[in-house]
JSON list of C-alpha atoms in Angstrom, two decimals:
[
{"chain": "C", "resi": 1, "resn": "UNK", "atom": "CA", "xyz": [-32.48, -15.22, 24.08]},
{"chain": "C", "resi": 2, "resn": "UNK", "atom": "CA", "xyz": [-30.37, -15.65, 20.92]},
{"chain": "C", "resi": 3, "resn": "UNK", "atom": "CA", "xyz": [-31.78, -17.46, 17.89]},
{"chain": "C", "resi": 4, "resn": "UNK", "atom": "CA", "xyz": [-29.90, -20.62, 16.43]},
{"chain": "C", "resi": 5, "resn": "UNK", "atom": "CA", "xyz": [-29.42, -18.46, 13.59]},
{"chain": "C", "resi": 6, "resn": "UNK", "atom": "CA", "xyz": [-27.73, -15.48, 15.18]},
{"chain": "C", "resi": 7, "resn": "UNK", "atom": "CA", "xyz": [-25.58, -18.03, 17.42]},
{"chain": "C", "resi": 8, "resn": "UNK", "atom": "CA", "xyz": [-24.28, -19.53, 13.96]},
{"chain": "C", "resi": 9, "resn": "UNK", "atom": "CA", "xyz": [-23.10, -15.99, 12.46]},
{"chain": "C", "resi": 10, "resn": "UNK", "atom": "CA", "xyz": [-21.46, -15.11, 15.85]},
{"chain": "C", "resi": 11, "resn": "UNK", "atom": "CA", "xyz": [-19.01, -18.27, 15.36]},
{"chain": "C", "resi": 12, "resn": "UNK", "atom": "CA", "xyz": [-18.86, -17.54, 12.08]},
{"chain": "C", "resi": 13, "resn": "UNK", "atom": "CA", "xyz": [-17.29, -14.05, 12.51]},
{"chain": "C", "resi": 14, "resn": "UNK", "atom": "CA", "xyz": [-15.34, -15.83, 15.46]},
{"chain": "C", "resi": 15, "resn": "UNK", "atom": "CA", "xyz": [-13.72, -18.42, 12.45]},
{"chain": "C", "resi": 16, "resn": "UNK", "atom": "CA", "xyz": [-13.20, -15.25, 10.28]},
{"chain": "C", "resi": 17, "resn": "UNK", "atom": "CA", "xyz": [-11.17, -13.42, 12.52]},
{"chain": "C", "resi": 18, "resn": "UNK", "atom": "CA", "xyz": [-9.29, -16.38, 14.28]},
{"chain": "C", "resi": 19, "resn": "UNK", "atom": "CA", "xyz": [-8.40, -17.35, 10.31]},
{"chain": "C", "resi": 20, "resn": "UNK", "atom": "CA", "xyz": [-7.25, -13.40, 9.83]},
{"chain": "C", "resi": 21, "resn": "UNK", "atom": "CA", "xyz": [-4.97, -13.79, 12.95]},
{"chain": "C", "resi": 22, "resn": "UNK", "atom": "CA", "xyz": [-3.38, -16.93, 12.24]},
{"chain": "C", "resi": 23, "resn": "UNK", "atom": "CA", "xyz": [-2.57, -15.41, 8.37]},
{"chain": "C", "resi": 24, "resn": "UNK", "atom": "CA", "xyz": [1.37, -15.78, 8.40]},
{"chain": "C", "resi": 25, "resn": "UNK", "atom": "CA", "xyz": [3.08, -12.44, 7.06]},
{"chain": "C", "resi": 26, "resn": "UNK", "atom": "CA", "xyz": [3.53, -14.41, 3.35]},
{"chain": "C", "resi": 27, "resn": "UNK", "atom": "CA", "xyz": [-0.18, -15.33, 3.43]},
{"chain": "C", "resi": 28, "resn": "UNK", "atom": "CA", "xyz": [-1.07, -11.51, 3.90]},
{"chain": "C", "resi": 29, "resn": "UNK", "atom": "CA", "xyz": [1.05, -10.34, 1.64]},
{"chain": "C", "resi": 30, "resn": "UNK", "atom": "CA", "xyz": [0.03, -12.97, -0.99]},
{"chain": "C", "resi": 31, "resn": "UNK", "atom": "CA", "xyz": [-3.17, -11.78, -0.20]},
{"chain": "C", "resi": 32, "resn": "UNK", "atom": "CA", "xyz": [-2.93, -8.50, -1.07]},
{"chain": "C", "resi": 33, "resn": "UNK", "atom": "CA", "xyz": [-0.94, -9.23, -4.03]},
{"chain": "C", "resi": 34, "resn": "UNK", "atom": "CA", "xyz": [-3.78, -11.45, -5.35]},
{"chain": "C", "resi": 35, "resn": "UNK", "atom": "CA", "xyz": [-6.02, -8.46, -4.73]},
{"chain": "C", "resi": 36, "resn": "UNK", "atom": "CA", "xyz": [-4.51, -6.06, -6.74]},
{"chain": "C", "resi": 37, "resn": "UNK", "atom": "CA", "xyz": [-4.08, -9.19, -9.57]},
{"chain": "C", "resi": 38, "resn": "UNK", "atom": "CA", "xyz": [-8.09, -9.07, -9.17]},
{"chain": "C", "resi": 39, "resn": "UNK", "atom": "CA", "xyz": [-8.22, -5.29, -9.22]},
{"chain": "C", "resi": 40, "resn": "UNK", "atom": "CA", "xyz": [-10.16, -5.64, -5.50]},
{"chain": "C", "resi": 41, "resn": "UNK", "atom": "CA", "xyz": [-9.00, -2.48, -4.13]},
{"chain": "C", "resi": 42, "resn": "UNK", "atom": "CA", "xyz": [-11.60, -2.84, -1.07]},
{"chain": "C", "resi": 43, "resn": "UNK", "atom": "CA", "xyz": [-10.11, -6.57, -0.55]},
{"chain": "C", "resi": 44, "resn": "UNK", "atom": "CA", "xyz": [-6.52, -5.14, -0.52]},
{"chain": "C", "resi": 45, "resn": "UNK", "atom": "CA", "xyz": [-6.92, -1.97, 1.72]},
{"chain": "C", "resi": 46, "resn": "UNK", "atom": "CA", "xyz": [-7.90, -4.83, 4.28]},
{"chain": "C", "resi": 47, "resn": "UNK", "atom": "CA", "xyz": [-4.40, -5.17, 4.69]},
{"chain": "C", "resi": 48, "resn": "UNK", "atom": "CA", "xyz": [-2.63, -2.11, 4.98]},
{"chain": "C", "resi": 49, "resn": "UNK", "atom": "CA", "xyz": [-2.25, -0.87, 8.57]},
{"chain": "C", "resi": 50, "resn": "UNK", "atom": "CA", "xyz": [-3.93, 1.57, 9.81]},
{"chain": "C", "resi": 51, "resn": "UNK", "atom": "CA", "xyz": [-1.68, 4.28, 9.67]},
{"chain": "C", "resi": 52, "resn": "UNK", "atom": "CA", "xyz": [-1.44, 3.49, 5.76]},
{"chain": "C", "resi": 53, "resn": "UNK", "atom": "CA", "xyz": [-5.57, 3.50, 5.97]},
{"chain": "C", "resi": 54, "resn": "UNK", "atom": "CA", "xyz": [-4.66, 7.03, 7.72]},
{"chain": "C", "resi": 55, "resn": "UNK", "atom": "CA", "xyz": [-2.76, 8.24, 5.07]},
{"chain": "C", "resi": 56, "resn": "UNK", "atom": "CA", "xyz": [-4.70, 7.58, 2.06]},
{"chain": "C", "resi": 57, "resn": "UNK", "atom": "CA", "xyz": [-7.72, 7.69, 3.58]},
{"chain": "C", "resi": 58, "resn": "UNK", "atom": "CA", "xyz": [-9.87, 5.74, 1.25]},
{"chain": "C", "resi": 59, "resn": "UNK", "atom": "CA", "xyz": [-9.75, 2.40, -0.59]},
{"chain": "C", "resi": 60, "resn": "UNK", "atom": "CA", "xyz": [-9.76, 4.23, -4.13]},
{"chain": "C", "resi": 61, "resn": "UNK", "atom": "CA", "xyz": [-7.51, 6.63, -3.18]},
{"chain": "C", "resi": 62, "resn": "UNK", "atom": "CA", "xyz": [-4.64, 4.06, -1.96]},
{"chain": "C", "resi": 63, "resn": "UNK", "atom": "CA", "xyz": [-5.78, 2.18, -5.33]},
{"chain": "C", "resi": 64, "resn": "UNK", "atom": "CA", "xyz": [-4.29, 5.10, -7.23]},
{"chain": "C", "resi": 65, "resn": "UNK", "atom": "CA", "xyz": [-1.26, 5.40, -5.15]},
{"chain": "C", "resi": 66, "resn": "UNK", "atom": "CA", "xyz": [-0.60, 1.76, -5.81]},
{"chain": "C", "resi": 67, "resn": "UNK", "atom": "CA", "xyz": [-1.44, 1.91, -9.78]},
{"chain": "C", "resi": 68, "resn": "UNK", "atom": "CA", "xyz": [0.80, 4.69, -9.94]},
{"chain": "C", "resi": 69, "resn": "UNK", "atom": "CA", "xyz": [3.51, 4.42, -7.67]},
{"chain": "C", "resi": 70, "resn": "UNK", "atom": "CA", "xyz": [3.98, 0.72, -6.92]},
{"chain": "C", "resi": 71, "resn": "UNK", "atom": "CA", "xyz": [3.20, -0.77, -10.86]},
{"chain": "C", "resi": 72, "resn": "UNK", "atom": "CA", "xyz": [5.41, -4.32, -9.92]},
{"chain": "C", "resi": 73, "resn": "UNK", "atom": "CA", "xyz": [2.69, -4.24, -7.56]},
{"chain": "C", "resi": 74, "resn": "UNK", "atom": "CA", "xyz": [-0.40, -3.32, -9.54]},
{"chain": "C", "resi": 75, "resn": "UNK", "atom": "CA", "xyz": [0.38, -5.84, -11.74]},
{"chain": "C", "resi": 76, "resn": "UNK", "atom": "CA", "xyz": [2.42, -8.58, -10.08]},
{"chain": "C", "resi": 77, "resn": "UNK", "atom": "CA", "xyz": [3.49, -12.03, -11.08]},
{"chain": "C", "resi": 78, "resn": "UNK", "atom": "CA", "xyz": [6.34, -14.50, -10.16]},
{"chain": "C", "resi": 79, "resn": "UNK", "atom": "CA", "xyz": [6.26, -13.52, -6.66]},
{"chain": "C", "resi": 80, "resn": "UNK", "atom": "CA", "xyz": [9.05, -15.02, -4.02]},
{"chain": "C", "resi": 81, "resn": "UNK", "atom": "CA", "xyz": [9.82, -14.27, -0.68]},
{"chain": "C", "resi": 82, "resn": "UNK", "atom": "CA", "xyz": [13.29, -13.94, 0.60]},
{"chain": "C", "resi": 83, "resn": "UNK", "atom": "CA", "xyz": [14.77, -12.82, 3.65]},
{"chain": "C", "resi": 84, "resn": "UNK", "atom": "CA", "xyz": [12.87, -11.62, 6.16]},
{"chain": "C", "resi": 85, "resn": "UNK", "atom": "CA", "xyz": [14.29, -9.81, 9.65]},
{"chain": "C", "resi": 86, "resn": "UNK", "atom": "CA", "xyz": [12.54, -9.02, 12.72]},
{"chain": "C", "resi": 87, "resn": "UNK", "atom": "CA", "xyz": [13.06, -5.29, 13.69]},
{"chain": "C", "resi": 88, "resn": "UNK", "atom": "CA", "xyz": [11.58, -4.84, 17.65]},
{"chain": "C", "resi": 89, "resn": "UNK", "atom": "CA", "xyz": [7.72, -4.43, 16.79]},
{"chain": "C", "resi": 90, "resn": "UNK", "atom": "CA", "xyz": [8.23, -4.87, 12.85]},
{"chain": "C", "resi": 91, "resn": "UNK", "atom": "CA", "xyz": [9.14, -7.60, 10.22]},
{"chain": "C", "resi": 92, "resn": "UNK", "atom": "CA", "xyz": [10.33, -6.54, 7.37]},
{"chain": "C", "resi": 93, "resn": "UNK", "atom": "CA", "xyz": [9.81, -9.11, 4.37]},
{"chain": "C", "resi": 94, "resn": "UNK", "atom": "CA", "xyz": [11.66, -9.07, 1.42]},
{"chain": "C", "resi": 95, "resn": "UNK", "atom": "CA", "xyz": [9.82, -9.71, -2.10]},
{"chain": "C", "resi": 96, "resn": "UNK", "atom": "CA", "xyz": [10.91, -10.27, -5.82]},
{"chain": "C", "resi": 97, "resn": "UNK", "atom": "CA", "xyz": [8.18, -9.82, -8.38]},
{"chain": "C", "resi": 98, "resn": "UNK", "atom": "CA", "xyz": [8.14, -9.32, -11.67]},
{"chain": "C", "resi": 99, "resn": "UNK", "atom": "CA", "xyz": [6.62, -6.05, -12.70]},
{"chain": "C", "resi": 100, "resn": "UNK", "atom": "CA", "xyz": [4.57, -5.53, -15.99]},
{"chain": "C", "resi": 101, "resn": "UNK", "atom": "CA", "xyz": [7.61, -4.21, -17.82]},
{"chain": "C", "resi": 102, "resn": "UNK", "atom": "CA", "xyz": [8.89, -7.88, -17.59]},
{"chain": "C", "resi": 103, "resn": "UNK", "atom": "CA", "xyz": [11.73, -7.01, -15.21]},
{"chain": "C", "resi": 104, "resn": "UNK", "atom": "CA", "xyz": [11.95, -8.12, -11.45]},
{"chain": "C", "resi": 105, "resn": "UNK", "atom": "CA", "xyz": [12.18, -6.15, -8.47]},
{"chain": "C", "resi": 106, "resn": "UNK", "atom": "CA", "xyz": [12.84, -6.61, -4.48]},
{"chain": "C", "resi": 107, "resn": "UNK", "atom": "CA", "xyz": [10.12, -4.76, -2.65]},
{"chain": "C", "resi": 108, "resn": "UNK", "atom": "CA", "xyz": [10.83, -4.48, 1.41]},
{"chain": "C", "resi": 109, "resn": "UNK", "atom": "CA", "xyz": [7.64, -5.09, 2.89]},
{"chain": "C", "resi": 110, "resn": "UNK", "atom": "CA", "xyz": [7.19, -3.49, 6.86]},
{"chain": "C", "resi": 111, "resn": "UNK", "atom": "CA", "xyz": [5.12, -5.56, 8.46]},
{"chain": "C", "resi": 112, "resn": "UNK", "atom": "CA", "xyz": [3.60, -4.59, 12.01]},
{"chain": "C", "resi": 113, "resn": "UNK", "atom": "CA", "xyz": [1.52, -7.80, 14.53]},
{"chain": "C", "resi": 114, "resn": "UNK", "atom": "CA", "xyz": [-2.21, -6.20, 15.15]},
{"chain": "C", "resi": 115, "resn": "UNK", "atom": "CA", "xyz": [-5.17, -7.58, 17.21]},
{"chain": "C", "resi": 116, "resn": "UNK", "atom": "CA", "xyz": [-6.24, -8.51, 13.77]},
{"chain": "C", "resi": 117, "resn": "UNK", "atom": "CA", "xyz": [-3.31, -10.30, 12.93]},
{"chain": "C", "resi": 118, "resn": "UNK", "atom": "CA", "xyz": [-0.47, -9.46, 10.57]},
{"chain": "C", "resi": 119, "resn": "UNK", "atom": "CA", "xyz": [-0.81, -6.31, 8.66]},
{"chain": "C", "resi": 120, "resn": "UNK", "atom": "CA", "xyz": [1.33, -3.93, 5.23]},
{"chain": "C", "resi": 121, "resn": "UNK", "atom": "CA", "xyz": [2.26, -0.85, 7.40]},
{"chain": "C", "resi": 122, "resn": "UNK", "atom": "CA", "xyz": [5.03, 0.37, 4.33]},
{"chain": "C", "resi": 123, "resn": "UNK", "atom": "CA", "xyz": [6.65, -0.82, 1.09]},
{"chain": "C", "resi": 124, "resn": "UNK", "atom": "CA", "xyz": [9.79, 0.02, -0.10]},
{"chain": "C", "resi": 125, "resn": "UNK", "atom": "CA", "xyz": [11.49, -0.76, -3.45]},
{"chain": "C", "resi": 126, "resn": "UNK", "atom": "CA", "xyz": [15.15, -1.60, -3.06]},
{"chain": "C", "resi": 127, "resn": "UNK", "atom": "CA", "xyz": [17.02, -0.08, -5.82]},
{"chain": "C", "resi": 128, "resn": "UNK", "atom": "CA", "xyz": [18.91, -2.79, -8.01]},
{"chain": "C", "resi": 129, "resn": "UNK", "atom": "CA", "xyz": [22.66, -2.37, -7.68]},
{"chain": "C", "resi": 130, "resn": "UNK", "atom": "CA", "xyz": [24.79, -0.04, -10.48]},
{"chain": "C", "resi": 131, "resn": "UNK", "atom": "CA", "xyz": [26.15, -2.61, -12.78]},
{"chain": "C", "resi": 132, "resn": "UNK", "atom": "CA", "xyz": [30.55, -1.97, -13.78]},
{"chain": "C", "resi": 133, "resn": "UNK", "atom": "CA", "xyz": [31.50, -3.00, -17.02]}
]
């Protein structure tokens, strides 16, 4: 028979995960974001999909991807969502955020609907347009 005690940690994880499912794409993304503010790699990686967790393989090595590929990420501030489209089994969420070199940039965030809830399965930076004098 189950102790009080072991009844209280099974709706405990069942809170935990309800709360991860019901996580709207912003929330996870914010969530992420904050991560890499907090230099959490292990928090972050909870949110990549798992084909990104595929790729990189471990938490420390998609740490170093981000720090060196995605620095507007890395170090993030003034973040705003704007559009955001649904693409058949995708959403992809558009971001500005303001990089560490002072300058914004739109990020195109894929998002893909998991048991789990909401999850980062790619990033893209969108290139800002050729200014004409």
């Amino acid at each position: 028979m189950p102790s009080i005690k072991d009844a209280i940690l099974t709706l405990a994880l069942f809170a935990t995960a309800a709360n991860a499912q019901d996580q709207s794409i912003e929330d996870v993304i914010n969530s992420q974001l904050q991560a890499f503010r907090d230099r959490d790699v292990q928090e972050a990686w909870q949110y990549a999909s798992p084909m990104i967790q595929g790729i990189f393989r471990t938490p420390e090595t998609f740490g170093r991807m981000v720090e060196n590929g995605y620095p507007m990420v890395w170090d993030n501030s003034d973040v705003r969502f704007l559009d955001s489209e649904e693409t058949g089994s995708q959403t992809r969420q558009e971001v500005q955020i303001r990089g560490p070199d002072g300058l914004f940039h739109i990020l195109d965030y894929e998002m893909i609907e998991t048991p789990q809830g909401w999850l980062i399965n790619a990033v893209h930076v969108i290139p800002a347009p050729e200014m004409f004098s």
